[in-house]
Amino acid sequence: VFNGDSPYKRHTYRYTPFLASLLAWPMKQQGDDDSAWYYDWWRDKRYFGRILFCVADSICGLIIVLLRRAGRRRLRQQQLQQQQQQQQEASS
């Protein structure tokens, strides 16, 4: 992908074409001498992929936590409704 070739030309490829293009971006940008004045450490080809995956893992972890909390809340509400129904049936 870095050289402009299609990843589908190989029998095996490691990343989707979108992710491969995203990971190749800092390598393409690093060759520009004009952009050296605003070059940031996070765009360094040694760190960009690591930072990208750390951010993605953190977002996935946050989504998992939020989904689990929502599931627990839903379960708690169902249990409370069942208890209320049982109390109403017992009092009738």
PDB file of C-alpha atoms in Angstrom:
ATOM      1  CA  VAL A   1       0.000   0.000   0.000  1.00  0.00           C
ATOM      2  CA  PHE A   2       2.902   2.323   0.808  1.00  0.00           C
ATOM      3  CA  ASN A   3       4.205   1.975  -2.757  1.00  0.00           C
ATOM      4  CA  GLY A   4       0.743   2.455  -4.232  1.00  0.00           C
ATOM      5  CA  ASP A   5       0.143  -1.239  -4.945  1.00  0.00           C
ATOM      6  CA  SER A   6      -3.040  -3.060  -4.082  1.00  0.00           C
ATOM      7  CA  PRO A   7      -2.892  -5.284  -0.980  1.00  0.00           C
ATOM      8  CA  TYR A   8      -5.028  -7.813  -2.847  1.00  0.00           C
ATOM      9  CA  LYS A   9      -2.098  -8.682  -5.157  1.00  0.00           C
ATOM     10  CA  ARG A  10      -0.570 -10.690  -2.323  1.00  0.00           C
ATOM     11  CA  HIS A  11      -1.911 -14.051  -1.240  1.00  0.00           C
ATOM     12  CA  THR A  12      -1.967 -12.870   2.350  1.00  0.00           C
ATOM     13  CA  TYR A  13      -2.195  -9.394   3.786  1.00  0.00           C
ATOM     14  CA  ARG A  14      -2.133  -8.258   7.366  1.00  0.00           C
ATOM     15  CA  TYR A  15      -4.456  -5.241   7.470  1.00  0.00           C
ATOM     16  CA  THR A  16      -7.480  -4.030   5.596  1.00  0.00           C
ATOM     17  CA  PRO A  17      -6.607  -1.579   2.805  1.00  0.00           C
ATOM     18  CA  PHE A  18      -8.037   1.328   4.813  1.00  0.00           C
ATOM     19  CA  LEU A  19      -5.926   0.522   7.862  1.00  0.00           C
ATOM     20  CA  ALA A  20      -2.835  -0.109   5.743  1.00  0.00           C
ATOM     21  CA  SER A  21      -3.275   3.294   4.083  1.00  0.00           C
ATOM     22  CA  LEU A  22      -3.770   4.933   7.454  1.00  0.00           C
ATOM     23  CA  LEU A  23      -0.621   3.313   8.851  1.00  0.00           C
ATOM     24  CA  ALA A  24       1.391   4.308   5.760  1.00  0.00           C
ATOM     25  CA  TRP A  25       0.367   7.974   6.051  1.00  0.00           C
ATOM     26  CA  PRO A  26       3.183   9.126   8.377  1.00  0.00           C
ATOM     27  CA  MET A  27       5.789   7.451   6.173  1.00  0.00           C
ATOM     28  CA  LYS A  28       4.541   9.395   3.173  1.00  0.00           C
ATOM     29  CA  GLN A  29       4.400  12.627   5.171  1.00  0.00           C
ATOM     30  CA  GLN A  30       7.864  12.199   6.655  1.00  0.00           C
ATOM     31  CA  GLY A  31       9.560  12.578   3.293  1.00  0.00           C
ATOM     32  CA  ASP A  32       8.267  16.133   2.819  1.00  0.00           C
ATOM     33  CA  ASP A  33      10.936  18.678   3.738  1.00  0.00           C
ATOM     34  CA  ASP A  34       8.377  21.506   3.668  1.00  0.00           C
ATOM     35  CA  SER A  35       6.389  19.954   6.492  1.00  0.00           C
ATOM     36  CA  ALA A  36       9.410  19.607   8.818  1.00  0.00           C
ATOM     37  CA  TRP A  37       8.603  22.868  10.609  1.00  0.00           C
ATOM     38  CA  TYR A  38       5.342  21.489  12.001  1.00  0.00           C
ATOM     39  CA  TYR A  39       6.400  17.860  12.352  1.00  0.00           C
ATOM     40  CA  ASP A  40       4.987  16.412  15.548  1.00  0.00           C
ATOM     41  CA  TRP A  41       6.260  13.433  17.529  1.00  0.00           C
ATOM     42  CA  TRP A  42       2.964  11.547  17.132  1.00  0.00           C
ATOM     43  CA  ARG A  43       3.423  11.486  13.361  1.00  0.00           C
ATOM     44  CA  ASP A  44       6.756   9.698  13.677  1.00  0.00           C
ATOM     45  CA  LYS A  45       6.474   6.383  11.832  1.00  0.00           C
ATOM     46  CA  ARG A  46       7.822   4.562  14.892  1.00  0.00           C
ATOM     47  CA  TYR A  47       4.987   5.783  17.134  1.00  0.00           C
ATOM     48  CA  PHE A  48       2.006   6.516  14.896  1.00  0.00           C
ATOM     49  CA  GLY A  49       0.765   2.919  14.615  1.00  0.00           C
ATOM     50  CA  ARG A  50       1.275   2.307  18.322  1.00  0.00           C
ATOM     51  CA  ILE A  51      -0.625   5.428  19.280  1.00  0.00           C
ATOM     52  CA  LEU A  52      -3.381   4.622  16.776  1.00  0.00           C
ATOM     53  CA  PHE A  53      -3.853   1.120  18.188  1.00  0.00           C
ATOM     54  CA  CYS A  54      -3.718   2.355  21.799  1.00  0.00           C
ATOM     55  CA  VAL A  55      -6.425   4.921  21.090  1.00  0.00           C
ATOM     56  CA  ALA A  56      -8.533   2.333  19.263  1.00  0.00           C
ATOM     57  CA  ASP A  57      -8.131  -0.168  22.132  1.00  0.00           C
ATOM     58  CA  SER A  58      -9.114   2.505  24.649  1.00  0.00           C
ATOM     59  CA  ILE A  59     -12.225   3.397  22.663  1.00  0.00           C
ATOM     60  CA  CYS A  60     -13.166  -0.287  22.383  1.00  0.00           C
ATOM     61  CA  GLY A  61     -12.669  -0.710  26.124  1.00  0.00           C
ATOM     62  CA  LEU A  62     -14.887   2.292  26.814  1.00  0.00           C
ATOM     63  CA  ILE A  63     -17.594   0.919  24.536  1.00  0.00           C
ATOM     64  CA  ILE A  64     -17.440  -2.454  26.324  1.00  0.00           C
ATOM     65  CA  VAL A  65     -17.750  -0.785  29.739  1.00  0.00           C
ATOM     66  CA  LEU A  66     -20.709   1.316  28.599  1.00  0.00           C
ATOM     67  CA  LEU A  67     -22.466  -1.702  27.078  1.00  0.00           C
ATOM     68  CA  ARG A  68     -21.937  -3.759  30.235  1.00  0.00           C
ATOM     69  CA  ARG A  69     -23.302  -0.960  32.424  1.00  0.00           C
ATOM     70  CA  ALA A  70     -26.355  -0.640  30.189  1.00  0.00           C
ATOM     71  CA  GLY A  71     -26.870  -4.418  30.341  1.00  0.00           C
ATOM     72  CA  ARG A  72     -26.619  -4.454  34.129  1.00  0.00           C
ATOM     73  CA  ARG A  73     -29.042  -1.536  34.395  1.00  0.00           C
ATOM     74  CA  ARG A  74     -31.528  -3.331  32.138  1.00  0.00           C
ATOM     75  CA  LEU A  75     -31.171  -6.534  34.172  1.00  0.00           C
ATOM     76  CA  ARG A  76     -31.716  -4.627  37.428  1.00  0.00           C
ATOM     77  CA  GLN A  77     -34.875  -3.020  36.035  1.00  0.00           C
ATOM     78  CA  GLN A  78     -36.220  -6.396  34.933  1.00  0.00           C
ATOM     79  CA  GLN A  79     -35.551  -7.856  38.383  1.00  0.00           C
ATOM     80  CA  LEU A  80     -37.326  -4.943  40.065  1.00  0.00           C
ATOM     81  CA  GLN A  81     -40.320  -5.361  37.762  1.00  0.00           C
ATOM     82  CA  GLN A  82     -40.490  -9.083  38.557  1.00  0.00           C
ATOM     83  CA  GLN A  83     -40.342  -8.364  42.290  1.00  0.00           C
ATOM     84  CA  GLN A  84     -43.113  -5.790  41.983  1.00  0.00           C
ATOM     85  CA  GLN A  85     -45.268  -8.239  40.018  1.00  0.00           C
ATOM     86  CA  GLN A  86     -44.694 -10.943  42.631  1.00  0.00           C
ATOM     87  CA  GLN A  87     -45.628  -8.535  45.433  1.00  0.00           C
ATOM     88  CA  GLN A  88     -48.797  -7.508  43.608  1.00  0.00           C
ATOM     89  CA  GLU A  89     -49.757 -11.153  43.028  1.00  0.00           C
ATOM     90  CA  ALA A  90     -49.072 -11.976  46.690  1.00  0.00           C
ATOM     91  CA  SER A  91     -51.173  -9.065  47.948  1.00  0.00           C
ATOM     92  CA  SER A  92     -54.161  -9.908  45.689  1.00  0.00           C
TER      93      SER A  92
END
